[in-house]
XYZ file of C-alpha atoms in Angstrom:
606
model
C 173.703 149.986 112.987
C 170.626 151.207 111.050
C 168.321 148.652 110.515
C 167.128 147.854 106.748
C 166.003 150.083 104.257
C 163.915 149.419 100.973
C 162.642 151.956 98.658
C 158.450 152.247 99.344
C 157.376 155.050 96.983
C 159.090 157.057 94.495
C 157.835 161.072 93.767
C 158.586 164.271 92.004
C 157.068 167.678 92.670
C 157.193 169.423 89.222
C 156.233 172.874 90.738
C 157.967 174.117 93.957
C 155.180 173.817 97.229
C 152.526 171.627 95.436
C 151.792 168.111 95.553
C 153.514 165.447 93.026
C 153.789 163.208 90.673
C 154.441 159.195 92.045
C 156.743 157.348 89.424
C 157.384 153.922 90.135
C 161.239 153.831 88.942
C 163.377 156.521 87.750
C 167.058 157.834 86.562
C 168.476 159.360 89.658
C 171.267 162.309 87.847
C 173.545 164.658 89.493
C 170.416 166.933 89.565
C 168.122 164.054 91.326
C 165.096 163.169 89.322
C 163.939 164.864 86.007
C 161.982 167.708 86.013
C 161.660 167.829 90.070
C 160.892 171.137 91.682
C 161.985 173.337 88.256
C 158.812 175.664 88.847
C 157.627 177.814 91.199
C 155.413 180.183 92.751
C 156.869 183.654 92.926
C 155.315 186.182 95.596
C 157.890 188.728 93.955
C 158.961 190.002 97.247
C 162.621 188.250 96.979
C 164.951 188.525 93.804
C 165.280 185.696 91.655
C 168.877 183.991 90.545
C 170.170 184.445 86.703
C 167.748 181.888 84.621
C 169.509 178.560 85.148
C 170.827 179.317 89.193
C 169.519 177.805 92.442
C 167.094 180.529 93.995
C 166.684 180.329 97.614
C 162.921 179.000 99.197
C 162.059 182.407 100.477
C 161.184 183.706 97.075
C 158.463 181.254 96.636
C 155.027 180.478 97.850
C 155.022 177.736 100.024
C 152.959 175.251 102.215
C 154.129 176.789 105.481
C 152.722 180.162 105.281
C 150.304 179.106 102.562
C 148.207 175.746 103.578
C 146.095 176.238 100.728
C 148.077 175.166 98.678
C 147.928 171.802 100.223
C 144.987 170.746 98.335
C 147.092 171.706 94.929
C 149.023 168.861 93.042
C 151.367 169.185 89.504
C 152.550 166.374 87.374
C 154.926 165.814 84.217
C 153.665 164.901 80.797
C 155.562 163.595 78.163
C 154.966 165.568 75.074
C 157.028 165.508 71.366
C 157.153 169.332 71.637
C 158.288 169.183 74.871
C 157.903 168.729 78.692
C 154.404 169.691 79.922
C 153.482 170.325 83.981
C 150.070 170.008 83.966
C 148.727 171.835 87.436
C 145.334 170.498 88.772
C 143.117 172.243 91.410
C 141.310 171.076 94.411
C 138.099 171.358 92.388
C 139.497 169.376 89.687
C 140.409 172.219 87.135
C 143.493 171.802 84.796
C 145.465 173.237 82.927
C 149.720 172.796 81.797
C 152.745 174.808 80.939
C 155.049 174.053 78.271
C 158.559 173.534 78.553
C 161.278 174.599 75.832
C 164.538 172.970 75.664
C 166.050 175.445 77.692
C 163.817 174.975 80.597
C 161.844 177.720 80.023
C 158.036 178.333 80.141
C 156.777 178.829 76.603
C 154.372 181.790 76.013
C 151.630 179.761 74.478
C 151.561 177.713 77.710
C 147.502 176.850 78.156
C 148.126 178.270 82.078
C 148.076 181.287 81.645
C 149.825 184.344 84.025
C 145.992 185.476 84.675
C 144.606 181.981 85.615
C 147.742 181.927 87.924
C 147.093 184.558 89.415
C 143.815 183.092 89.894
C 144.579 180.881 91.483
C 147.585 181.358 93.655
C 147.409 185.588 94.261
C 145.977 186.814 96.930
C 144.642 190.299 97.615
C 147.679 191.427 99.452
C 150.467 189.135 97.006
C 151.244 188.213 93.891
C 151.654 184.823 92.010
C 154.035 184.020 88.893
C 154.838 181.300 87.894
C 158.800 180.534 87.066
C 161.004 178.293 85.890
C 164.246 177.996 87.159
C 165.739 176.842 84.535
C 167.505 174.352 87.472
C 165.960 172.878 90.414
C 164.724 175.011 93.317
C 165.532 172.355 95.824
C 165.254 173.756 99.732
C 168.906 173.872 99.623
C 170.978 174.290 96.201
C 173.026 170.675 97.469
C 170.790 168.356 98.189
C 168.704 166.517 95.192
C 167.148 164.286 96.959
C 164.819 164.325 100.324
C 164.339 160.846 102.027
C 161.723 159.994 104.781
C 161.464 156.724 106.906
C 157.868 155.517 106.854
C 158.581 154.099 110.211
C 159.991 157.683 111.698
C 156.255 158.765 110.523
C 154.586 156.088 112.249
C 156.128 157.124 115.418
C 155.197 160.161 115.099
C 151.685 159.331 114.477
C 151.892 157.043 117.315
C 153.239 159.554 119.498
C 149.766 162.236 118.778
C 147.500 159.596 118.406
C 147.048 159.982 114.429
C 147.576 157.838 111.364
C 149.770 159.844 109.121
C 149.358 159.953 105.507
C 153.573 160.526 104.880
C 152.707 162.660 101.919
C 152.888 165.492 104.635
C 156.723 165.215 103.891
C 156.974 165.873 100.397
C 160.038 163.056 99.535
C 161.343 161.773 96.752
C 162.295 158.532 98.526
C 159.926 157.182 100.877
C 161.891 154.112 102.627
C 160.932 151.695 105.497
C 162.562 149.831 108.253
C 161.385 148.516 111.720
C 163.532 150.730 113.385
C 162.175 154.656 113.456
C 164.955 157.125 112.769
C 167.267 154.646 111.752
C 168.022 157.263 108.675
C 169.838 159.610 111.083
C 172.588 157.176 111.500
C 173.299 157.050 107.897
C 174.176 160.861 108.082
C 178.103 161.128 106.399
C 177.141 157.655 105.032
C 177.241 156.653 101.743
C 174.104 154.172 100.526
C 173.746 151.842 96.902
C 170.277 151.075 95.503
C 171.259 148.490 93.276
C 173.843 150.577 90.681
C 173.165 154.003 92.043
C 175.341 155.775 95.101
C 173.924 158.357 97.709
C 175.746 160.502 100.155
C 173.402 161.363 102.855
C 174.765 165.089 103.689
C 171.766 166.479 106.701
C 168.785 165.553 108.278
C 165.586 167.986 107.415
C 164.199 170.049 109.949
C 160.647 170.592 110.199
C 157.846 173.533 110.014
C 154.473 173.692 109.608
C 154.175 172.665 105.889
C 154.145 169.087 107.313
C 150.904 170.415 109.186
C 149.113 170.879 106.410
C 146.456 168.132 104.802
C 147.965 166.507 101.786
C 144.966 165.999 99.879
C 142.344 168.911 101.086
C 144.613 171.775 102.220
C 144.824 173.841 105.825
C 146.014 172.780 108.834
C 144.709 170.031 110.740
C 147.206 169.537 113.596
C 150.443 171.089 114.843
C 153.350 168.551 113.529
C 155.998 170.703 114.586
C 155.051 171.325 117.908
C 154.713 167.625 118.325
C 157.450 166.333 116.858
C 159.471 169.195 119.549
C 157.387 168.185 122.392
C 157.773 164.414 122.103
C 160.967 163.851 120.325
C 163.089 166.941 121.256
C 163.883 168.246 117.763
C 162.066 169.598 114.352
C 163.649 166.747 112.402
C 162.456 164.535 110.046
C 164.185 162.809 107.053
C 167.465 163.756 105.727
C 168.583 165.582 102.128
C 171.358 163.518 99.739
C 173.379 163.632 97.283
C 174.004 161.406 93.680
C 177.096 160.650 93.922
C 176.659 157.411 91.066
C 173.732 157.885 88.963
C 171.037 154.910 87.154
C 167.954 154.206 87.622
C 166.249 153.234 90.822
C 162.422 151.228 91.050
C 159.930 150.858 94.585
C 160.771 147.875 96.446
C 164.834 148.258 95.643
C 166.730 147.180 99.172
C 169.207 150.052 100.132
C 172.475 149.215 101.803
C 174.831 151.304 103.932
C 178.672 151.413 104.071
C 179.434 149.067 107.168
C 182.344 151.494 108.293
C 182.505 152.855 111.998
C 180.242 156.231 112.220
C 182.088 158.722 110.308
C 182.209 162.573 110.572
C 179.153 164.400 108.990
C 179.682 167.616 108.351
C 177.480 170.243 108.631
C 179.119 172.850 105.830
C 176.376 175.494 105.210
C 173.890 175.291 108.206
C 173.861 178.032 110.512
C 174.580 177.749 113.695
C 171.366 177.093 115.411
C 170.431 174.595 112.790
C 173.917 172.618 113.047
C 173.429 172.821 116.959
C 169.953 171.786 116.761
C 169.846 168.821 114.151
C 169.964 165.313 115.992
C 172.851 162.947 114.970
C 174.505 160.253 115.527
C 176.866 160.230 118.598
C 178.577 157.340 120.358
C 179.732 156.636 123.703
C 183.317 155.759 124.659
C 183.548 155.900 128.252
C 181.084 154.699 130.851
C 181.989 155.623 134.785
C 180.643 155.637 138.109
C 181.855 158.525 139.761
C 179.509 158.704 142.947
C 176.148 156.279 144.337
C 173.649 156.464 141.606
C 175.608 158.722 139.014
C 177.115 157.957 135.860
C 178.963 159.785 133.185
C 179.185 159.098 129.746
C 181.494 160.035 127.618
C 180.323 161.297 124.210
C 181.558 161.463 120.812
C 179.637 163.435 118.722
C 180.003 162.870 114.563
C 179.973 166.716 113.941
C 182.186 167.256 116.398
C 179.894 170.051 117.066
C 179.456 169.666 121.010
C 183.016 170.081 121.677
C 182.529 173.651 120.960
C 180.191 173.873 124.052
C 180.943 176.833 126.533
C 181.067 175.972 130.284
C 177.287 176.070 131.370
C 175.735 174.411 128.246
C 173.789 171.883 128.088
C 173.315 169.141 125.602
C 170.355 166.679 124.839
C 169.762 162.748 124.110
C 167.307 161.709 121.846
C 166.071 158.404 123.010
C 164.210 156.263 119.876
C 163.344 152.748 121.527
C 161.274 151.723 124.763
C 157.586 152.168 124.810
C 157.513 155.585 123.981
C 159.867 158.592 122.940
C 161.781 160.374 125.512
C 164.888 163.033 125.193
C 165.992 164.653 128.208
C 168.952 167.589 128.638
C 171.998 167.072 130.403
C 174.554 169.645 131.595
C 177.724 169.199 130.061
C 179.858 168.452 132.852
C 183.742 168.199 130.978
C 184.488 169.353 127.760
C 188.055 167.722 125.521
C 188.964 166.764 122.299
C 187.697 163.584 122.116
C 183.902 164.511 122.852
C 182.194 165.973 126.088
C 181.173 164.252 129.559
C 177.262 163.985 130.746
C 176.995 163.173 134.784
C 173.296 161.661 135.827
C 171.718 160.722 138.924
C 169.998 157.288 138.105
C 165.706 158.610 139.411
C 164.330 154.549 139.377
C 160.869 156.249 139.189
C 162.400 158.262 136.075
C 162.017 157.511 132.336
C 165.140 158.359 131.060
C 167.974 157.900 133.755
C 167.766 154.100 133.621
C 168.003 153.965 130.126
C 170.955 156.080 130.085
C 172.590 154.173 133.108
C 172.128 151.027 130.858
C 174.466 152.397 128.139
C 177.600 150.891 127.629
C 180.715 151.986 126.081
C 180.186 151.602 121.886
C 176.464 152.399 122.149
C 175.054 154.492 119.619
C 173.044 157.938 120.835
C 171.145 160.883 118.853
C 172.596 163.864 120.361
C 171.725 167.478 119.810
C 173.602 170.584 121.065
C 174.808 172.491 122.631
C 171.978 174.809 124.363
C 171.927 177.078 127.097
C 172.556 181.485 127.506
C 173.545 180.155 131.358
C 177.418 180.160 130.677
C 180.571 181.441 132.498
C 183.357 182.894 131.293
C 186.375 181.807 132.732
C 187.875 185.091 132.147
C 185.401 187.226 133.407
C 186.213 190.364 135.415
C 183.591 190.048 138.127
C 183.469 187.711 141.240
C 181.688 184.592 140.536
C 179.690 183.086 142.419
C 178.801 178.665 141.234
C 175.288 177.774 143.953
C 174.626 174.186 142.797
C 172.701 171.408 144.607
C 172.486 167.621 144.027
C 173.346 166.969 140.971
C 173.521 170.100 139.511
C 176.832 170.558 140.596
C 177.526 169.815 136.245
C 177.776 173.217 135.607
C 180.144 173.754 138.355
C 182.644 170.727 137.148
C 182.475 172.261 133.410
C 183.089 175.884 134.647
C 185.724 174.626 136.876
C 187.500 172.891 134.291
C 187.675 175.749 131.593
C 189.549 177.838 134.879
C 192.038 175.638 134.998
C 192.559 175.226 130.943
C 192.196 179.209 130.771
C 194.439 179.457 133.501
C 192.349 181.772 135.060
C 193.322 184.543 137.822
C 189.274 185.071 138.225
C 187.957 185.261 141.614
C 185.535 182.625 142.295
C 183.590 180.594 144.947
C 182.280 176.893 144.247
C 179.136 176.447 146.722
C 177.646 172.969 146.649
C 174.940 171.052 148.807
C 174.361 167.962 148.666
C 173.172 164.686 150.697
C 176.681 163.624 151.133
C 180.242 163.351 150.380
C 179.593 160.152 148.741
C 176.871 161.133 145.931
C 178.883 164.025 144.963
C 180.210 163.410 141.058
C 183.767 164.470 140.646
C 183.681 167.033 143.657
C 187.894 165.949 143.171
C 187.665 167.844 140.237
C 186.564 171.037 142.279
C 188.885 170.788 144.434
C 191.877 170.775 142.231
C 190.722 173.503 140.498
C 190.693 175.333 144.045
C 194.178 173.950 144.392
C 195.728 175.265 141.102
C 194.409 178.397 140.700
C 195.039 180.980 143.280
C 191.526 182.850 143.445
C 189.308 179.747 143.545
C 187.885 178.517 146.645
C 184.982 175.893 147.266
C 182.620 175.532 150.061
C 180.923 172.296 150.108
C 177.618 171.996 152.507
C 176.305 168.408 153.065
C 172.779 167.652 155.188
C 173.523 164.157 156.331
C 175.692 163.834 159.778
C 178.879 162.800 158.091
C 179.423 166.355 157.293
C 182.723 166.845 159.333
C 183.700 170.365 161.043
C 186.915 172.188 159.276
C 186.557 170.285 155.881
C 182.718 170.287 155.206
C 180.196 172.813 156.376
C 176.871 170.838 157.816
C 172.979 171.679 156.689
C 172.471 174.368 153.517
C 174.135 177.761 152.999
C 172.529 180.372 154.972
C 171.950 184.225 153.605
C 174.280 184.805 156.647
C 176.956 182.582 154.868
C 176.787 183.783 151.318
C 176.865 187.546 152.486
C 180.254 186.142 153.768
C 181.394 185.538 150.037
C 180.194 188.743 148.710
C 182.257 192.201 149.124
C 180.991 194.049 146.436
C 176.945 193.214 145.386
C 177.450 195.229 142.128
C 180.588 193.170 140.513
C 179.099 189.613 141.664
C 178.068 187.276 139.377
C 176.015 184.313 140.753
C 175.640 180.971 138.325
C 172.655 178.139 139.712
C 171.898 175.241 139.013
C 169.188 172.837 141.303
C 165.640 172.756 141.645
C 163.363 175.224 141.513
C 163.011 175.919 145.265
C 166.861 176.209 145.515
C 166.682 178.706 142.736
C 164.137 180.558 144.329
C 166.253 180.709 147.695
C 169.021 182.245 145.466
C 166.542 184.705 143.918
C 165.635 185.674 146.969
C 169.352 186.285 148.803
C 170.291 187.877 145.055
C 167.348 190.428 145.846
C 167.979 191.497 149.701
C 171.548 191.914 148.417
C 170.801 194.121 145.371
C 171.997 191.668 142.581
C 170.288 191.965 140.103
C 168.435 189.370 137.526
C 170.546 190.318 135.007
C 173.672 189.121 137.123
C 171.982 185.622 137.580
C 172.683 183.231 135.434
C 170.397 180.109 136.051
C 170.146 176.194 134.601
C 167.400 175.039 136.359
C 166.311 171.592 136.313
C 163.773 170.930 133.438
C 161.628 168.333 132.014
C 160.116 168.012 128.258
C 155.979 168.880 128.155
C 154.196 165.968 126.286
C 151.663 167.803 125.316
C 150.898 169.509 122.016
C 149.002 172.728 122.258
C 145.549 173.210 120.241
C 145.388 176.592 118.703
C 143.030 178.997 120.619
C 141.102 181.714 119.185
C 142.179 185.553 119.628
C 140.895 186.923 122.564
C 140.118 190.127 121.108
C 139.182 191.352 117.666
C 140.525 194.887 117.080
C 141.632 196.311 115.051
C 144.789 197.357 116.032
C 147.617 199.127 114.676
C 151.275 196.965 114.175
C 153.882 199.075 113.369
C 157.341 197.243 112.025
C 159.965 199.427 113.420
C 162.782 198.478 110.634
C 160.361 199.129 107.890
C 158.093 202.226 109.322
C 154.946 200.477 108.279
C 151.846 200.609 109.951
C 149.197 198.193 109.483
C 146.075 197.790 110.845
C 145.250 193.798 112.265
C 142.572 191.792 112.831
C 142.034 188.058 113.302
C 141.293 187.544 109.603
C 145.442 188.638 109.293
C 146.643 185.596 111.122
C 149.892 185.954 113.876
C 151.733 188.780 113.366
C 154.185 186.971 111.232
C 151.325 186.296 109.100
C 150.570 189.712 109.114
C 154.176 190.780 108.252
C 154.227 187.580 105.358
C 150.961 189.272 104.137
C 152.435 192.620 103.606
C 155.772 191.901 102.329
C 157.608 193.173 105.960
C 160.524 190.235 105.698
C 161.160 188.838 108.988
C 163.076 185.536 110.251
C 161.195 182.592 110.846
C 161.716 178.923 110.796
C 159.105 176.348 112.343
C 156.052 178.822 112.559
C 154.977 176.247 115.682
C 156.464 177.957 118.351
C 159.341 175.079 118.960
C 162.341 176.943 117.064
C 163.049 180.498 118.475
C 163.693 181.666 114.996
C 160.843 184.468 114.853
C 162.028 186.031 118.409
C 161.490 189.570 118.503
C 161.061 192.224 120.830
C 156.695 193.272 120.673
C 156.052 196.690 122.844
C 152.632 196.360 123.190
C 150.284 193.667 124.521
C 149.980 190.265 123.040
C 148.252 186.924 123.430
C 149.698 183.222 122.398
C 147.110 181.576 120.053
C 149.027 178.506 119.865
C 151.180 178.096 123.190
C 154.554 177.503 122.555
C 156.040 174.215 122.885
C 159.753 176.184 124.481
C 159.263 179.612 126.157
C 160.455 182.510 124.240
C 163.482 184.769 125.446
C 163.023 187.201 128.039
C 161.910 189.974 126.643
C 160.601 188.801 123.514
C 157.809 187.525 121.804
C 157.328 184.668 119.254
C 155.456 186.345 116.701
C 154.917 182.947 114.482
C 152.187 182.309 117.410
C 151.190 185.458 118.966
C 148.188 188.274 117.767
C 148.280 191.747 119.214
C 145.418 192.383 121.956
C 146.464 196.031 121.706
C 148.581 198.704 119.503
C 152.153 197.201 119.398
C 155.439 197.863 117.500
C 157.861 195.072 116.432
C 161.045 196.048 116.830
């Protein structure tokens, strides 16, 4: 159970992407707090809703692609003719709009369309500012943003830097001795004093939490930190009023004592309902071979049961010393959540701590992940290579055969130590029983390997050429370490399988580190061409990444983080490129993350 909240700081952000306005109480409505987020920047490059409608963030200047605005701060005035925003400058410079009853801006507003242009264009985009006429929330549901003070400190902790929490732009600020303990209130309903909150999502991240509160720009990569140490972009979660009054700092928040319910995740994509961490719980702890254990996992979306055979998902660990999340191959997918198998490393960081879990424990879970899946009703042969304990894949594929019923031809080839610290190898070999084109071969490199059942030593090229009749309709699925996948590679090659036939989970371990951003190694110019559009545009470093480049010039292209952690900005670059901020997860092959990459040559995005 979470541990306990209380109300630290109170805020509204009168104008969309500035800073705001602390209160120290306030009537929480349907809409959240008064006058929160009803103006905002304009770039005019995205249509805005009827006056009085939600409009979506990408129509508006904001932190992530503009860090200058960090520096920028807007506040409410009570007025008898009406509500004023004053805006105020990093120099210090003033100046207010006033609001009719309507909502709307009134035309002898003292900030004027020129001084806001002034102050917000640029030479390649506009600035206007709007009202609303609602509130231009990040997502038209959710009134109210909440951060945990002590999720912040962790994070800080975890780069080595005192955080001001400002970065996060809540309403709420709330503290507890327990980081992420918010997370677990997802689905949950919470009381400050009179008032009622359902907490509906958790917030993911991007770099407008990089960005200096009080001076503006960048100062370090939050994103890519928050992905390298804690596994996710997530911090904080969006609500809902569901009983309004008024709330003050310092008011204790309670949560609904009830067993974790289901959260739903109505209205996020796919990659962000696979991606957000949430609460999970395990009901089943076994041992099913020396030094492995599987877990049993229930996940509140219900999300991971949707996993294909192959995927992977990931724990989120939030106590010890330090951070730690770790993936783990799905090894059984059902109805009442999906199976994890790991080997228990005593030199490892995570393994004990999972082998400690007992059945009721609470988990952040994330998932599922992974392009390395089998279908069971594939037309070609398949071939399933796994070693040690990589044999997960193997259990999950076999599995979906047998619910699939599946007249696919495939081999199960597994090496191992021996028969004992194999994980459900039972479940193999019923799936070899059942199904009439299944057969398994298992290899074990101890002597208790025993001629007729089990073959001794590791597969030889010799062996595997055996399985293979036609090189062009094979399919070959690994999992193991990286010299075992390179073995594969290898055979794959002499045999004339190709890479795109390979389908490969290696075993993989989180980076720590947080890459610094590095200067362009060359300075151009060079011509970009956006193949959707037909634009050409000529770069150099003063343009930024190329997704600056594309942001400057109105070319409207997908991205998320801009930190190199969420995959959102994949696209194909022909042409030459260079990383000036590494990615914290490797693109897809073939493409480029253009939220971190500058052209070192002519290139077209495709």
């Amino acid at each position: 159970m979470a541990a306990p909240l209380r109300i630290t700081q109170i805020w509204r952000y009168p104008v969309k992407g500035l800073g705001g306005q602390q209160l120290t109480s306030t009537d929480l409505g349907r809409d959240g707090i008064a006058l929160d987020r009803v103006l905002g920047l304009t770039h005019d490059r995205v249509p805005l809703s009827p006056f009085g409608h939600w409009t979506t963030y990408d129509a508006f200047h904001a932190l992530d692609a503009r860090p200058d605005l960090g520096g920028f701060s807007a506040r409410a005035i009570d007025s008898e003719n009406g509500a004023k925003i004053e805006v105020r400058t990093p120099r210090g410079e003033t100046a207010a709009v006033t609001l009719d009853s309507s909502g709307a801006i009134a035309d002898d507003s003292a900030l004027t369309p020129g001084t806001v242009s002034r102050w917000f264009g640029t030479s390649t985009t506009t600035a206007r500012l709007v009202s609303s006429g609602s509130h231009l929330w990040d997502l038209a549901d959710a009134p109210i943003s909440i951060i945990n003070e002590a999720s912040v400190r962790a994070v800080g902790r975890a780069v080595g830097h005192d955080l001001d929490p400002r970065r996060f732009r809540a309403n709420l600020y709330v503290d507890s001795d327990e980081p992420w303990s918010e997370l677990h209130l997802l689905g949950r309903t919470i009381t400050i004093g009179g008032v009622e909150l359902e907490v509906l999502r958790p917030i993911e991240r991007c770099q407008a939490i990089s960005v200096d509160p009080t001076r503006g720009g960048r100062d370090i990569n939050l994103p890519g930190a928050l992905y390298a140490h804690f596994g996710h972009l997530f911090c904080g979660v969006y609500a809902r009023v569901v009983r309004t009054g008024e709330i003050h700092d310092g008011d204790p928040i309670d949560s609904d004592r009830r067993p974790q319910p289901a959260v739903s995740l109505a209205g996020a994509t796919v990659n962000e309902a696979r991606s957000a961490p949430r609460p999970g719980s395990i009901s089943r702890v076994e041992a099913p071979a020396r030094d492995a254990a599987s877990l049993l996992i229930e996940d509140s979306t219900g999300t991971l049961s949707q996993a294909a055979p192959g995927q992977h998902l990931r724990l989120h660990g939030t106590s010890g010393e330090r951070p730690w999340w770790r993936n783990y191959t799905i090894s059984g997918v059902d109805a009442r959540g999906v199976r994890i198998t790991v080997r228990r490393l005593e030199d490892g960081l995570a393994s004990p701590i999972v082998h400690d879990l007992r059945a009721s424990a609470d988990v952040l879970v994330s998932g599922p992940y992974g392009e390395a899946t089998a279908d069971p009703q594939g037309p070609d042969h398949l071939v399933v290579l796994t070693a040690g304990i990589g044999i997960t894949p193997a259990l999950s594929i076999a599995r979906a055969l047998q619910d699939a019923n599946s007249d696919r031809a495939v081999d199960f080839v597994h090496v191992d130590r021996s028969r004992e610290a194999i994980p459900h190898w039972d479940e193999i070999e019923r799936a070899a029983t059942a199904l009439p084109n299944v057969r398994h071969h298992l290899f074990l490199t101890r002597s208790d390997a025993h001629p007729g059942v089990h073959h001794e030593g590791r597969p030889t090229g010799e062996f595997l050429s055996s399985l293979i009749t036609d090189a062009s309709q094979t399919e070959l699925h690994v999992c193991g370490p990286a010299t075992f996948l390179q073995d594969v590679r290898h055979f794959a090659a002499e045999r004339g399988i190709g890479d795109d036939a390979i389908h490969a989970d290696p075993f993989y371990s989180p980076r720590h580190d947080v890459p610094e951003p590095r200067e362009a190694p060359r300075a151009g110019p060079f011509r970009v061409e956006f193949a959707r559009s037909g634009q050409v545009y000529e770069w150099d470093p003063s343009c930024g990444t190329l997704l600056d480049l594309a942001d400057k010039r109105g070319q409207s292209l997908p991205a998320s983080c801009r930190a190199g952690a969420c995959g959102t900005c994949a696209v194909k670059v022909t042409g030459d490129v260079f990383y000036t901020l590494e990615p914290v997860t490797p693109a897809p092959a073939g493409q480029t993350l253009i939220c971190c990459a500058v052209p070192t040559s002519d290139v077209v995005i495709s």
